[in-house]
Structures are given as C-alpha cells and as structure tokens.
C-alpha cells in the first residue's frame, strides 16, 4: 500500500454537533483527553460562547478569535489520525456550522437524554441528510433522570428522519444509573459517578449468564435481558453500508461529564467511521487517493486585529498531499500561489506544517485572495460543489451613513460577504442592498467590522421579509411573467442569480401555486 493511501485510510475527519448545552464541549474535551491532546479537563472551555453573552457579541468575537486554534483539533488515537472540526455553539452562527459540515466525512450528534431532539439538532441533521453524511448519535447525561431510552430512539427516528441502531444500552438512569451494556463490544460497562475513575468494563458475551445478576442485581438483569431481546427484534443488525450512506445511525449512551461511554464511542467510531471519501467537483469525481493535490476553502476566519486585514482560510484537502512552498493553482483567480507558513492543528496548537494529506485541514494565512468555496489544485481546473448558502432568516436594508466613505463601504461589504458573514441581495426594483443573516448578531458584527476594518459607517433599516429564495425555470415566459409581476420583490444575489423576496409564508405559497413551472430553492445550490 502506498504511503499516501496509508495516510488517508487512517484519517477520521468529523464534527460534533448538538443543540447548545447538550454536551458538545464536554464530549470534545473528553475525546481530546483520550488522544492525549490535552491533559486537564476544562481546557476546551475557552472555546465556548457563554450563554450570558447573547447581547455582548464583542465578547463572542473575542472568543471566536481565541477559537482559531480550536477550529480544528487533531490528535492521534490507536493508530488513527483524528481531526475534530469545531462548530460554533451559538445559533446565530449556524451558517458557519453548515459550511463546516461540508468539510467533514462524518458527524457525531450529541443529544441530551432528558431533552431529546431539539431545534438545532433537527436543523443540523437536515444538512447532514442533504449530504448523506454518516452520523453516530451519543445520548448524553445518562447520570441525570432522562427519558425512556426506547422513547428516545423513536423520537430520533421520527424527528431526524434516520433509522437508528443502538450499540450500547443503558441500565437505569439518573441516580440509579448502573452503566451500559456495550452491544458493539459485548461488554458490561459499570458506572461509577466520578470524573476520575475509569469505567469498569467486563467482557460479557452472553447476557443470559447468571453472572449478570451479581453485577446489577436481579431486577435490572432481567430488565436488561428483556430490553436487549426487544432491541434485537425491533432493530436490524447494524449495516455498515447503510451507515456510510447516512441511512442508519448507531447510537451510544453515556455521560460525557463523567467520562462514561466516551471511550466506547470513540473505539467504535475509529473502526467504522469513514476515512476521506470521494468528492464531487463540477467537472468530475475526485478521489482522495489521487496523487495530485486538490482542496477547497470552507471557512475564512478574520483576524480581529484591525491594523492587519489578515485572515486564515481553512482548506479541506480532498485529494493527494499538500506541501509547503509548492505552487498551487487558485482556480477562480487563475493564479499560482504558494504558502510559506501553512498551519495544521495538532493537540490544540497551531503549527507550521510541511505536508498534509487528504482529510486534513490546513490553515492558510491570507490577505484577501480567498472566498468561501474557492478551489486550489495542482493545476487542474476543478470546482467543488456542495457549499450551499441557506435562505437567511433575517433581513435589513444596509445604508451608507457616511457619504465620504461609500467606496470603503462597498469594499467592506464585498469582502465580508466573501468571508461568508452574511448574504447580500440587491433589490432590482429600487437598487437597494439587503443583508440577510441567520441571526441578529451578524448585523452587529458587520456594523462593527465595517467601521473598524474599513472605516465605513452603515445604518440599518427595517424591511419586512419572510424568506429569500432562489428561483429558476425552463419556462422562460413564465419566469419573465413572474419577474414582471413581482418586480418589487425581485433581487439578485452576489453571483447575479434571481432571488424572490417573499414577505410572508402565504405569498410564497401562493407564488408556488400560481407559477407551477418555477422552482423555488431554499439553498443556493440546485
Ligand atoms: P455544549 O457545548 O453542547 O453547549 O454543552 P457543554 O458541554 O458546555 O455542556 C453543557 C452543560 O451540561 C455543562 O454544565 C456541562 O457540565 C453539563 N454536562 C455535560 N455532559 C454532562 C453529563 O454527562 N451529565 C451531566 N449531569 N451534565 C453534563 P454547565 O453547568 O452549563 O457548565 P459548567 O459550569 O459545568 O461549565
């Protein structure tokens, strides 16, 4: 096996996603502890955006600044190279999370055992489903009184629209939580409520053995046997292929805070989660083991230092090997670029790397060459697909508040949009510019950054909009008719594509009904 294939096969690049507070940070930290990437609990906390900070976005940006180092957390475990891609916890940055999901090969979803599926979980799962991303589910906080596990599984299947297959099973919960039966490894894992103690794990191939009673008592032993029988009857064996296609999600139960069930999750994860997979470019499918380097930019992290408009562009390597100081083609600009100080992220430290392989993420210091979605290659003209923008949910007119600085404002808006901070639509009727975001915070971020990085001042004006959707049709007459009738509500996005600005759900529904040949898209990729 070639060196390249060996390197690629051992890579596991994934993201942990959850609704805020389900335990993503805690789980991440425990995984890092296993990889020896950190040595004390609490080390990942700086990355967490505090709940109290909802109105204090400066603080949030500061914390996001700190989080450059934790954007990607790489470590070695059991012969595997693991890359965890961090996603912002704050829902106003959901768009960041969506984009990060384009750069992972699989995800782990954390669910709070008492709360079940929550809004953010549902939304993020939609993105995974669109991309057929393999998912594993960790039901957390089993040390608290939670819901009935069968009921939780039903809810997962229904709400996340994915089949599930438990690979571990809890024995009671809350104060009486005894541990789990690890179906995947055929072990009984006994729980001790302590962050320090390592799980007591007993080989247990046959749960009908009378030894079970010795460990968990008669009542629980008999309940466990019944549960396992029911599971085997209801859920078919885990089909790895279905998992890899994103059709079935293996489920583990545990308590991240108590480091219980985490190693079991990780051990199964490294074995079954995919190494980098082939990626669709517009021109062709690119396989990770191809020798020529290719990659795409999925995230741009601005530096908060206003004196240097520098940022870090994060590239996901799709194929081959990336090397320092080698010329690569920036396809959109049709220019050769080389990078003298690319950074990789190991053990929570940023360090300059000489080489990295398909599956890895490399940070490229940049001064404005990159946009989200840009492709870098060894020479081929390739364009990677799969970086959609989503219909924003909040809209405001952006106006120039300092007539002397209109050029700066224009440049600032353009660059911030390239970074993916928000989306810009230009109303075709009155020429006014509309900024669309997924959360209130972005408006504040934009205003602040325009002022501090570009010396431009903007003002927001309210606009009543429900949704912006991209429209297209093969029926040109109908499309033109629609555009004429809805002239006041027609806009173009940054790429000049037609966007319909619906001011209510009713208007949108009527439009869909009346113009049957028009397709209304809620993501920019169709
Ligand atoms: P998030 O990143 O998904 O937002 O969640 P995070 O890990 O920060 O966890 C949210 C809260 O849930 C934290 O408590 C954390 O300690 C707690 N938690 C995580 N896993 C478990 C678990 O297995 N059992 C129990 N009982 N609690 C868990 P907090 O009080 O909000 O924060 P902190 O003061 O502990 O930092």
mmCIF file of N, CA and C in Angstrom, residues 451-519:
data_model
loop_
_atom_site.group_PDB
_atom_site.id
_atom_site.type_symbol
_atom_site.label_atom_id
_atom_site.label_comp_id
_atom_site.label_asym_id
_atom_site.label_seq_id
_atom_site.Cartn_x
_atom_site.Cartn_y
_atom_site.Cartn_z
ATOM 1 N N UNK A 451 -16.792 49.431 10.395
ATOM 2 C CA UNK A 451 -16.210 50.622 10.989
ATOM 3 C C UNK A 451 -14.732 50.412 11.318
ATOM 4 N N UNK A 452 -14.434 49.307 11.986
ATOM 5 C CA UNK A 452 -13.070 49.124 12.481
ATOM 6 C C UNK A 452 -12.084 48.615 11.454
ATOM 7 N N UNK A 453 -12.560 47.902 10.465
ATOM 8 C CA UNK A 453 -11.614 47.379 9.482
ATOM 9 C C UNK A 453 -11.603 48.189 8.195
ATOM 10 N N UNK A 454 -12.703 48.894 7.914
ATOM 11 C CA UNK A 454 -12.767 49.617 6.634
ATOM 12 C C UNK A 454 -13.012 51.111 6.805
ATOM 13 N N UNK A 455 -13.226 51.531 8.022
ATOM 14 C CA UNK A 455 -13.500 52.944 8.264
ATOM 15 C C UNK A 455 -14.824 53.400 7.661
ATOM 16 N N UNK A 456 -15.734 52.465 7.437
ATOM 17 C CA UNK A 456 -17.015 52.814 6.824
ATOM 18 C C UNK A 456 -18.134 52.728 7.858
ATOM 19 N N UNK A 457 -19.145 53.537 7.651
ATOM 20 C CA UNK A 457 -20.259 53.502 8.602
ATOM 21 C C UNK A 457 -21.544 53.098 7.902
ATOM 22 N N UNK A 458 -22.252 52.196 8.540
ATOM 23 C CA UNK A 458 -23.513 51.810 7.922
ATOM 24 C C UNK A 458 -24.671 52.013 8.887
ATOM 25 N N UNK A 459 -25.837 52.012 8.332
ATOM 26 C CA UNK A 459 -27.060 52.196 9.094
ATOM 27 C C UNK A 459 -28.010 51.092 8.647
ATOM 28 N N UNK A 460 -28.795 50.557 9.547
ATOM 29 C CA UNK A 460 -29.743 49.510 9.170
ATOM 30 C C UNK A 460 -31.144 50.059 9.066
ATOM 31 N N UNK A 461 -31.885 49.583 8.100
ATOM 32 C CA UNK A 461 -33.295 49.958 8.027
ATOM 33 C C UNK A 461 -34.143 48.708 7.958
ATOM 34 N N UNK A 462 -35.215 48.746 8.697
ATOM 35 C CA UNK A 462 -36.040 47.543 8.782
ATOM 36 C C UNK A 462 -36.675 47.203 7.444
ATOM 37 N N UNK A 463 -36.836 45.945 7.193
ATOM 38 C CA UNK A 463 -37.541 45.511 5.994
ATOM 39 C C UNK A 463 -38.349 44.284 6.392
ATOM 40 N N UNK A 464 -39.560 44.242 5.906
ATOM 41 C CA UNK A 464 -40.400 43.130 6.308
ATOM 42 C C UNK A 464 -40.316 42.001 5.269
ATOM 43 N N UNK A 465 -39.518 41.020 5.570
ATOM 44 C CA UNK A 465 -39.369 39.903 4.646
ATOM 45 C C UNK A 465 -39.488 38.591 5.401
ATOM 46 N N UNK A 466 -40.054 37.619 4.731
ATOM 47 C CA UNK A 466 -40.192 36.307 5.359
ATOM 48 C C UNK A 466 -39.048 35.397 4.917
ATOM 49 N N UNK A 467 -38.806 35.349 3.628
ATOM 50 C CA UNK A 467 -37.774 34.463 3.108
ATOM 51 C C UNK A 467 -37.251 34.948 1.766
ATOM 52 N N UNK A 468 -35.996 34.637 1.514
ATOM 53 C CA UNK A 468 -35.441 34.896 0.183
ATOM 54 C C UNK A 468 -35.220 33.540 -0.462
ATOM 55 N N UNK A 469 -35.740 33.323 -1.660
ATOM 56 C CA UNK A 469 -35.449 32.046 -2.292
ATOM 57 C C UNK A 469 -35.008 32.223 -3.736
ATOM 58 N N UNK A 470 -34.116 31.347 -4.114
ATOM 59 C CA UNK A 470 -33.580 31.395 -5.467
ATOM 60 C C UNK A 470 -34.628 30.794 -6.409
ATOM 61 N N UNK A 471 -34.839 31.432 -7.544
ATOM 62 C CA UNK A 471 -35.826 30.869 -8.473
ATOM 63 C C UNK A 471 -35.206 30.577 -9.837
ATOM 64 N N UNK A 472 -35.727 29.572 -10.490
ATOM 65 C CA UNK A 472 -35.298 29.261 -11.851
ATOM 66 C C UNK A 472 -36.428 28.499 -12.537
ATOM 67 N N UNK A 473 -36.375 28.462 -13.857
ATOM 68 C CA UNK A 473 -37.409 27.747 -14.597
ATOM 69 C C UNK A 473 -36.948 27.504 -16.029
ATOM 70 N N UNK A 474 -37.429 26.410 -16.608
ATOM 71 C CA UNK A 474 -37.145 26.163 -18.020
ATOM 72 C C UNK A 474 -38.157 26.919 -18.874
ATOM 73 N N UNK A 475 -39.241 27.310 -18.227
ATOM 74 C CA UNK A 475 -40.285 28.040 -18.922
ATOM 75 C C UNK A 475 -39.986 29.546 -18.824
ATOM 76 N N UNK A 476 -39.244 30.027 -19.823
ATOM 77 C CA UNK A 476 -38.752 31.415 -19.756
ATOM 78 C C UNK A 476 -39.889 32.436 -19.702
ATOM 79 N N UNK A 477 -40.971 32.144 -20.435
ATOM 80 C CA UNK A 477 -42.087 33.091 -20.441
ATOM 81 C C UNK A 477 -42.677 33.240 -19.056
ATOM 82 N N UNK A 478 -42.857 32.075 -18.407
ATOM 83 C CA UNK A 478 -43.442 32.123 -17.069
ATOM 84 C C UNK A 478 -42.503 32.851 -16.089
ATOM 85 N N UNK A 479 -41.208 32.577 -16.251
ATOM 86 C CA UNK A 479 -40.223 33.216 -15.375
ATOM 87 C C UNK A 479 -40.268 34.735 -15.558
ATOM 88 N N UNK A 480 -40.308 35.156 -16.805
ATOM 89 C CA UNK A 480 -40.350 36.598 -17.078
ATOM 90 C C UNK A 480 -41.633 37.225 -16.561
ATOM 91 N N UNK A 481 -42.730 36.501 -16.756
ATOM 92 C CA UNK A 481 -44.013 36.984 -16.271
ATOM 93 C C UNK A 481 -43.963 37.168 -14.750
ATOM 94 N N UNK A 482 -43.401 36.157 -14.097
ATOM 95 C CA UNK A 482 -43.278 36.205 -12.632
ATOM 96 C C UNK A 482 -42.443 37.417 -12.216
ATOM 97 N N UNK A 483 -41.308 37.575 -12.876
ATOM 98 C CA UNK A 483 -40.402 38.664 -12.513
ATOM 99 C C UNK A 483 -41.061 40.029 -12.728
ATOM 100 N N UNK A 484 -41.868 40.105 -13.755
ATOM 101 C CA UNK A 484 -42.549 41.373 -14.025
ATOM 102 C C UNK A 484 -43.594 41.654 -12.945
ATOM 103 N N UNK A 485 -44.385 40.618 -12.659
ATOM 104 C CA UNK A 485 -45.461 40.805 -11.678
ATOM 105 C C UNK A 485 -44.923 41.065 -10.282
ATOM 106 N N UNK A 486 -43.781 40.451 -9.978
ATOM 107 C CA UNK A 486 -43.229 40.585 -8.629
ATOM 108 C C UNK A 486 -42.064 41.561 -8.612
ATOM 109 N N UNK A 487 -42.022 42.461 -9.588
ATOM 110 C CA UNK A 487 -40.853 43.331 -9.772
ATOM 111 C C UNK A 487 -40.329 43.939 -8.464
ATOM 112 N N UNK A 488 -41.260 44.360 -7.616
ATOM 113 C CA UNK A 488 -40.825 44.989 -6.371
ATOM 114 C C UNK A 488 -40.089 44.030 -5.448
ATOM 115 N N UNK A 489 -40.341 42.752 -5.663
ATOM 116 C CA UNK A 489 -39.782 41.755 -4.739
ATOM 117 C C UNK A 489 -38.673 40.923 -5.369
ATOM 118 N N UNK A 490 -38.156 41.408 -6.507
ATOM 119 C CA UNK A 490 -37.093 40.646 -7.152
ATOM 120 C C UNK A 490 -35.731 41.249 -6.816
ATOM 121 N N UNK A 491 -34.785 40.347 -6.552
ATOM 122 C CA UNK A 491 -33.432 40.799 -6.240
ATOM 123 C C UNK A 491 -32.453 39.866 -6.935
ATOM 124 N N UNK A 492 -31.174 40.251 -6.918
ATOM 125 C CA UNK A 492 -30.149 39.308 -7.379
ATOM 126 C C UNK A 492 -29.167 39.087 -6.239
ATOM 127 N N UNK A 493 -28.574 37.882 -6.198
ATOM 128 C CA UNK A 493 -27.560 37.629 -5.170
ATOM 129 C C UNK A 493 -26.198 38.076 -5.704
ATOM 130 N N UNK A 494 -25.147 37.770 -4.954
ATOM 131 C CA UNK A 494 -23.798 38.223 -5.313
ATOM 132 C C UNK A 494 -23.363 37.718 -6.686
ATOM 133 N N UNK A 495 -23.867 36.537 -7.042
ATOM 134 C CA UNK A 495 -23.488 35.946 -8.325
ATOM 135 C C UNK A 495 -24.433 36.368 -9.451
ATOM 136 N N UNK A 496 -25.387 37.224 -9.137
ATOM 137 C CA UNK A 496 -26.300 37.713 -10.166
ATOM 138 C C UNK A 496 -27.487 36.793 -10.421
ATOM 139 N N UNK A 497 -27.707 35.839 -9.518
ATOM 140 C CA UNK A 497 -28.843 34.936 -9.723
ATOM 141 C C UNK A 497 -30.139 35.528 -9.183
ATOM 142 N N UNK A 498 -31.249 35.130 -9.805
ATOM 143 C CA UNK A 498 -32.549 35.674 -9.405
ATOM 144 C C UNK A 498 -32.987 35.177 -8.032
ATOM 145 N N UNK A 499 -33.410 36.122 -7.221
ATOM 146 C CA UNK A 499 -33.890 35.777 -5.881
ATOM 147 C C UNK A 499 -35.243 36.449 -5.662
ATOM 148 N N UNK A 500 -36.194 35.662 -5.179
ATOM 149 C CA UNK A 500 -37.514 36.206 -4.872
ATOM 150 C C UNK A 500 -37.598 36.492 -3.379
ATOM 151 N N UNK A 501 -38.001 37.717 -3.053
ATOM 152 C CA UNK A 501 -38.091 38.099 -1.644
ATOM 153 C C UNK A 501 -39.564 38.026 -1.234
ATOM 154 N N UNK A 502 -39.900 36.962 -0.526
ATOM 155 C CA UNK A 502 -41.302 36.792 -0.146
ATOM 156 C C UNK A 502 -41.537 37.466 1.195
ATOM 157 N N UNK A 503 -42.614 38.277 1.276
ATOM 158 C CA UNK A 503 -42.803 38.961 2.561
ATOM 159 C C UNK A 503 -43.674 38.177 3.538
ATOM 160 N N UNK A 504 -44.246 37.078 3.076
ATOM 161 C CA UNK A 504 -44.935 36.214 4.037
ATOM 162 C C UNK A 504 -44.995 34.792 3.494
ATOM 163 N N UNK A 505 -45.254 33.894 4.387
ATOM 164 C CA UNK A 505 -45.354 32.488 4.008
ATOM 165 C C UNK A 505 -46.501 32.311 3.013
ATOM 166 N N UNK A 506 -47.571 33.085 3.232
ATOM 167 C CA UNK A 506 -48.750 32.984 2.375
ATOM 168 C C UNK A 506 -48.412 33.386 0.933
ATOM 169 N N UNK A 507 -47.712 34.502 0.818
ATOM 170 C CA UNK A 507 -47.309 34.994 -0.505
ATOM 171 C C UNK A 507 -46.453 33.942 -1.215
ATOM 172 N N UNK A 508 -45.561 33.348 -0.454
ATOM 173 C CA UNK A 508 -44.676 32.334 -1.027
ATOM 174 C C UNK A 508 -45.477 31.119 -1.508
ATOM 175 N N UNK A 509 -46.429 30.709 -0.670
ATOM 176 C CA UNK A 509 -47.243 29.554 -1.039
ATOM 177 C C UNK A 509 -48.077 29.833 -2.286
ATOM 178 N N UNK A 510 -48.636 31.036 -2.333
ATOM 179 C CA UNK A 510 -49.444 31.410 -3.493
ATOM 180 C C UNK A 510 -48.583 31.437 -4.752
ATOM 181 N N UNK A 511 -47.378 31.983 -4.614
ATOM 182 C CA UNK A 511 -46.480 32.071 -5.770
ATOM 183 C C UNK A 511 -46.162 30.667 -6.279
ATOM 184 N N UNK A 512 -45.920 29.760 -5.331
ATOM 185 C CA UNK A 512 -45.592 28.383 -5.723
ATOM 186 C C UNK A 512 -46.775 27.724 -6.427
ATOM 187 N N UNK A 513 -47.964 28.109 -5.953
ATOM 188 C CA UNK A 513 -49.165 27.516 -6.526
ATOM 189 C C UNK A 513 -49.467 28.072 -7.924
ATOM 190 N N UNK A 514 -49.303 29.384 -8.059
ATOM 191 C CA UNK A 514 -49.666 30.046 -9.315
ATOM 192 C C UNK A 514 -48.638 29.872 -10.417
ATOM 193 N N UNK A 515 -47.384 29.651 -10.028
ATOM 194 C CA UNK A 515 -46.344 29.533 -11.043
ATOM 195 C C UNK A 515 -45.711 28.145 -10.956
ATOM 196 N N UNK A 516 -46.436 27.203 -11.525
ATOM 197 C CA UNK A 516 -46.061 25.795 -11.343
ATOM 198 C C UNK A 516 -44.722 25.437 -11.990
ATOM 199 N N UNK A 517 -44.331 26.194 -13.024
ATOM 200 C CA UNK A 517 -43.096 25.836 -13.713
ATOM 201 C C UNK A 517 -41.852 26.438 -13.074
ATOM 202 N N UNK A 518 -42.081 27.225 -12.041
ATOM 203 C CA UNK A 518 -40.918 27.852 -11.400
ATOM 204 C C UNK A 518 -40.489 27.028 -10.194
ATOM 205 N N UNK A 519 -39.200 26.801 -10.127
ATOM 206 C CA UNK A 519 -38.679 26.083 -8.957
ATOM 207 C C UNK A 519 -38.179 27.106 -7.944
#
